[in-house]
Tab-separated table of C-alpha atoms in Angstrom:
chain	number	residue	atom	x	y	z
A	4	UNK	CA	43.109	150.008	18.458
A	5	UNK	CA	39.869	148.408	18.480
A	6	UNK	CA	40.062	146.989	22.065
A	7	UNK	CA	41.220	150.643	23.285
A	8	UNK	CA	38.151	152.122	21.282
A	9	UNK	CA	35.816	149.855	22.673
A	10	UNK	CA	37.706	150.746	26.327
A	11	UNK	CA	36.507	154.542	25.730
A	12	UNK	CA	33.362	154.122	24.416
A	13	UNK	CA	32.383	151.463	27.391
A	14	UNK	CA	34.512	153.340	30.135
A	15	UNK	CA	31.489	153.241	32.525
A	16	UNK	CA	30.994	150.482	32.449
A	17	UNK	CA	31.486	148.116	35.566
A	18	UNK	CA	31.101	144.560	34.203
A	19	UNK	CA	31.259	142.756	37.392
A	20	UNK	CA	27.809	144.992	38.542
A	21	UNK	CA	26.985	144.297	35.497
A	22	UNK	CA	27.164	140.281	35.406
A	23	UNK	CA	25.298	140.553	39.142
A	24	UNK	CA	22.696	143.048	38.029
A	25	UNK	CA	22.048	140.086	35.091
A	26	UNK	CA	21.887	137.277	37.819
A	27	UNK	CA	19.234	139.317	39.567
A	28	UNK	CA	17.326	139.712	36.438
A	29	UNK	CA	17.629	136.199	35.741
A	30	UNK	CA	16.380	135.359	39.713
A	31	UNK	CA	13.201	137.176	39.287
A	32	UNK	CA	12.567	136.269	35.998
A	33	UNK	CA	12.280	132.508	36.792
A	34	UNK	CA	11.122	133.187	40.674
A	35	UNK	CA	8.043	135.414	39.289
A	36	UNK	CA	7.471	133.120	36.530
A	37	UNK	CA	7.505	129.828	38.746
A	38	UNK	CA	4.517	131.251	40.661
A	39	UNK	CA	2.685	132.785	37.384
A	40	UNK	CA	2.358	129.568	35.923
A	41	UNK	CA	1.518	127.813	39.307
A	42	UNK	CA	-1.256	130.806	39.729
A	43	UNK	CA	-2.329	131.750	35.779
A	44	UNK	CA	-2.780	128.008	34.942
A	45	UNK	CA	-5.388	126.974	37.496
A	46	UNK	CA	-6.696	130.445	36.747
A	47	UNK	CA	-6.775	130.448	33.071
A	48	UNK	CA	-8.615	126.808	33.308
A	49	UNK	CA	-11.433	127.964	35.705
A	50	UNK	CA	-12.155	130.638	33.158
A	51	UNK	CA	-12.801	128.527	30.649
A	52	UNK	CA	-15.127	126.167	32.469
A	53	UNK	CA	-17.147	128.749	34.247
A	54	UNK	CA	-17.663	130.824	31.191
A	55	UNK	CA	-20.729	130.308	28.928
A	56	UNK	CA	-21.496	127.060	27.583
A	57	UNK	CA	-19.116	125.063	29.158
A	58	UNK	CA	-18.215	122.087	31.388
A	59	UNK	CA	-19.145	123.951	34.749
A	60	UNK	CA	-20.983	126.689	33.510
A	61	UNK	CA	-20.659	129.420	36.254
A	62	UNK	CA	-22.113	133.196	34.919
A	63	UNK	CA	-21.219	134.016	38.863
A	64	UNK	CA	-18.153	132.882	39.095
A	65	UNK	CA	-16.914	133.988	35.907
A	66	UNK	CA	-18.065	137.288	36.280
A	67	UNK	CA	-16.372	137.726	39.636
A	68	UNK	CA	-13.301	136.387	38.460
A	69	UNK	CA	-13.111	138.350	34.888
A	70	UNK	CA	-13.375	141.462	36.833
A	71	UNK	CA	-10.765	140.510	39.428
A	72	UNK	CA	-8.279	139.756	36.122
A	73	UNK	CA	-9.155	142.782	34.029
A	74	UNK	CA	-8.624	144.887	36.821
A	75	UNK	CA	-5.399	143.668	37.093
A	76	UNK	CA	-4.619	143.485	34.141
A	77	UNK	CA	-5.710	147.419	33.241
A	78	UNK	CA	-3.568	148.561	35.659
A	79	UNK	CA	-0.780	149.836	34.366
A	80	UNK	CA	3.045	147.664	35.909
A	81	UNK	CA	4.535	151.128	37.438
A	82	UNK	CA	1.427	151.821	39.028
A	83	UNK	CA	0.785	148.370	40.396
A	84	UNK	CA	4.489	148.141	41.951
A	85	UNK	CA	4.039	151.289	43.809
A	86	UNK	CA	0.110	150.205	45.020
A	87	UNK	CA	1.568	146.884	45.795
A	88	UNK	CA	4.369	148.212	48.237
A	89	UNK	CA	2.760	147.494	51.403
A	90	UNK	CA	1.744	144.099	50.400
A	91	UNK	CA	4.948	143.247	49.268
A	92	UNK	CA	6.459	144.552	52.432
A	93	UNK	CA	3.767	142.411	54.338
A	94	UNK	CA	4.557	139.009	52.626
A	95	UNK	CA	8.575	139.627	51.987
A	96	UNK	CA	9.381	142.154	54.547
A	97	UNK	CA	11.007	144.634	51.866
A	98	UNK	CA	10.129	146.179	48.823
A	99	UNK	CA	13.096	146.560	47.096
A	100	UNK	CA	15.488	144.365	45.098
A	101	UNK	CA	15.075	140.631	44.238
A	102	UNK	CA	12.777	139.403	46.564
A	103	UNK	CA	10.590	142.914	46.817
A	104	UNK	CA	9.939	142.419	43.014
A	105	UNK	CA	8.328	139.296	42.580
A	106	UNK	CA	5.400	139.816	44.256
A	107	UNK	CA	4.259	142.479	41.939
A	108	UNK	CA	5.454	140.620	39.457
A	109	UNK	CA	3.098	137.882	40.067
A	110	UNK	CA	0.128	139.942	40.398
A	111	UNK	CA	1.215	141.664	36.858
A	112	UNK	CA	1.658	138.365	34.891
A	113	UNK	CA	-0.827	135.875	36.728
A	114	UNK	CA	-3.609	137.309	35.442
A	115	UNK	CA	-2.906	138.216	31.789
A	116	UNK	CA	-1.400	134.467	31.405
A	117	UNK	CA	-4.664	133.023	32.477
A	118	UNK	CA	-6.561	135.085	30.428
A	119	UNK	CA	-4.315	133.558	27.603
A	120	UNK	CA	-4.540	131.011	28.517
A	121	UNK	CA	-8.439	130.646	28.879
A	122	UNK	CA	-8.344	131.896	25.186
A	123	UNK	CA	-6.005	129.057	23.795
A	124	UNK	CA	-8.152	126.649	25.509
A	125	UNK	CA	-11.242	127.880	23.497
A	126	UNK	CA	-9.258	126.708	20.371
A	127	UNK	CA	-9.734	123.188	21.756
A	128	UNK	CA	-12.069	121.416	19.172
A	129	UNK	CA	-15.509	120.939	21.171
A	130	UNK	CA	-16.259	117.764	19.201
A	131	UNK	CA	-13.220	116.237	21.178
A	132	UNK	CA	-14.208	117.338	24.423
A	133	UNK	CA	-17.947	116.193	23.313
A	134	UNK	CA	-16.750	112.865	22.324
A	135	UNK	CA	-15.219	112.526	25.631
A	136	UNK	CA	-18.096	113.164	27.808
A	137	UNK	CA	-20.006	110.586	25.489
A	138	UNK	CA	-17.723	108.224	26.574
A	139	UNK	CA	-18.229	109.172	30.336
A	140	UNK	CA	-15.144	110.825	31.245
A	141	UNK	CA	-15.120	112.686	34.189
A	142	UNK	CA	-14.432	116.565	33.855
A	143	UNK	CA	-10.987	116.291	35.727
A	144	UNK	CA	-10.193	113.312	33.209
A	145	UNK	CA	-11.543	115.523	30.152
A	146	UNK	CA	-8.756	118.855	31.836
A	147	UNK	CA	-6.130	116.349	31.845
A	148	UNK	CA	-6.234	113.808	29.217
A	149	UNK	CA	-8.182	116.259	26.627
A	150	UNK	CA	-8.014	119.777	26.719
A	151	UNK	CA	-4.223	120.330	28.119
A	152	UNK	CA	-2.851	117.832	25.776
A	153	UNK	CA	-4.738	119.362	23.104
A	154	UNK	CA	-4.027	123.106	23.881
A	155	UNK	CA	-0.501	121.813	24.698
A	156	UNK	CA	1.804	123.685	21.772
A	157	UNK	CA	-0.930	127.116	22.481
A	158	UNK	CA	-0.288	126.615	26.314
A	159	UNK	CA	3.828	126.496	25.366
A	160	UNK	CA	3.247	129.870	23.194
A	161	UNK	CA	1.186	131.881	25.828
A	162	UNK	CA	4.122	130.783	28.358
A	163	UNK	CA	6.627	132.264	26.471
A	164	UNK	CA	4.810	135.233	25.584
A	165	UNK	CA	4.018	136.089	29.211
A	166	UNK	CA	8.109	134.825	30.208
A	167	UNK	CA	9.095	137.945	27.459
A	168	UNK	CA	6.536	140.401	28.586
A	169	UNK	CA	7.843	139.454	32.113
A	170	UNK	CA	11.723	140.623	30.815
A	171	UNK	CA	10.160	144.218	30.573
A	172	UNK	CA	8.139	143.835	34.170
A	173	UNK	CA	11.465	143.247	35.698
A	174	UNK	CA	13.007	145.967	33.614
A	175	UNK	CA	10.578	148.489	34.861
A	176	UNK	CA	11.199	147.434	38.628
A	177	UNK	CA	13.898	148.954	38.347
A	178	UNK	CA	11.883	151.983	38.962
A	179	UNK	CA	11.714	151.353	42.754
A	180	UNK	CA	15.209	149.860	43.314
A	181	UNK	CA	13.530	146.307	42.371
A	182	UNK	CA	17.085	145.207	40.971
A	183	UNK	CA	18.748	143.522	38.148
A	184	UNK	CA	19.195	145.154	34.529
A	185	UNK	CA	16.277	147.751	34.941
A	186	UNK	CA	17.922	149.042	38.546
A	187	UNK	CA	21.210	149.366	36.797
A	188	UNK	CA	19.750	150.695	34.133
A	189	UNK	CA	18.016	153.544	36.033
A	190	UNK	CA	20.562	154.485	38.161
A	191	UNK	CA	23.052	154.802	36.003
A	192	UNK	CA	21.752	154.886	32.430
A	193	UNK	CA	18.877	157.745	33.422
A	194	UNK	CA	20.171	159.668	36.736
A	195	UNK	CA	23.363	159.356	36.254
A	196	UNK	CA	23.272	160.249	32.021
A	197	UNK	CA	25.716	157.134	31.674
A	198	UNK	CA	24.604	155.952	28.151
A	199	UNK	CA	26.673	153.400	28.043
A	200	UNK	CA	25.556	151.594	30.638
A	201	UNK	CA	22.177	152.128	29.367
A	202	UNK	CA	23.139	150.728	25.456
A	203	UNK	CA	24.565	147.234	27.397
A	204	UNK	CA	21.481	146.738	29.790
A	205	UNK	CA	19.068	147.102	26.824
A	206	UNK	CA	21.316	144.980	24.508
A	207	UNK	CA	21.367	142.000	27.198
A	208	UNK	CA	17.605	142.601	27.727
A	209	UNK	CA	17.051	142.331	23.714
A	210	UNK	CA	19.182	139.022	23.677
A	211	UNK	CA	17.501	137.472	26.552
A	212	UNK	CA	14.266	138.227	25.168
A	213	UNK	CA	15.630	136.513	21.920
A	214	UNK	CA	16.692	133.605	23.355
A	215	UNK	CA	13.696	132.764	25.424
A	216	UNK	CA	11.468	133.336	22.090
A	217	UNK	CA	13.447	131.153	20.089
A	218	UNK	CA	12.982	128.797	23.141
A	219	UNK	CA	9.536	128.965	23.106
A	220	UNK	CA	9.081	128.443	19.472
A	221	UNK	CA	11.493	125.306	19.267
A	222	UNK	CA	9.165	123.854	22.166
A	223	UNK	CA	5.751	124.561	20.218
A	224	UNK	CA	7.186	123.093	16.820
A	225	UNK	CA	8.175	120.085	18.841
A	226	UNK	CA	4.678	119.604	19.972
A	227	UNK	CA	2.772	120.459	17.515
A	228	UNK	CA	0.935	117.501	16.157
A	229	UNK	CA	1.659	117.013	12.299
């Protein structure tokens, strides 16, 4: 009775497109994040030196490149997949599914990760990084062996918070046949008024996000200095 119930109630319900459209997700998810943390971190440190009163104090530089990431990041994700689409075409040769999604992606995440983390690495006690210049160290020595190890369990947390708000960027690239759980969810939760297709996409979109949050949060507790 139950099984025949939950037959009727999920009769639209194709799980096979559904187990690919989750694959997909999964694809961009770590393809988009791979090049957000190669991009955001370098980006996020170069913020913090250039800005005010730091290492390699740059009013310039930082100016140029706080504009360049608010801009960005002001602009809202639909509108930057559909300014992005020759771009995309440019460097992938398609703007649609997998591939044709993690461009804009990128260009969605990269900058608000690196304005994260250029804020976590502000939390870094300055008599630290003071004591290590006393002692002559380099400022590549002072990045590497002082502030990331320092801002390591913030760095962890503004990872995962940029890998969940990444879940709804791939969701919403749907919107132009990106693929994965958004697509499905579109075309057949929206156009075609199949709600039950819609209630599973969101469901697996809510557990992934769950699961890489409780992820993240293991990994800072584990490296949070006690």
């Amino acid at each position: 009775m139950n099984a025949s119930l939950m037959s009727s109630l999920l009769a639209n319900v194709d799980w096979s497109e559904i187990a690919q459209a989750a694959l997909d997700t999964l694809t961009m998810l770590g393809g988009s994040l791979v090049f957000t943390l190669v991009i955001g971190l370098p980006l996020g440190i170069w913020l913090f030196l250039a800005s005010p009163g730091q290492l390699l104090e740059r009013p310039r530089l930082y100016a140029t490149l706080s504009v360049i990431v608010n801009i960005l990041r002001s602009l809202p994700f639909v509108i930057l997949l559909i300014v992005m689409i020759p771009l995309t075409v440019l460097l992938i040769g398609t703007s649609i599914g997998v591939g044709g999604a993690i461009p804009p992606l990128v260009a969605g995440a990269a900058p608000f990760f690196a304005r994260l983390v250029e804020n976590v690495l502000r939390e870094v006690d300055r008599g630290v990084v003071e004591a290590s210049q006393s002692m002559g160290a380099t400022t590549r020595q002072i990045i590497l062996h002082v502030l990331l190890p320092e801002a390591l369990p913030g760095l962890i947390g503004a990872a995962t918070v940029t890998t969940v708000a990444l879940v709804g960027y791939t969701a919403m690239s749907g919107v132009i046949g990106g693929g994965g759980l958004g697509d499905l969810a579109v075309r057949y939760g929206y156009q075609r008024f199949q709600t039950d297709v819609m209630a599973v996409t969101v469901v697996l979109l809510l557990v992934l996000v769950q699961c890489l949050q409780s992820a993240g949060d293991r990994l800072v507790r584990r490296f949070t200095r006690k």
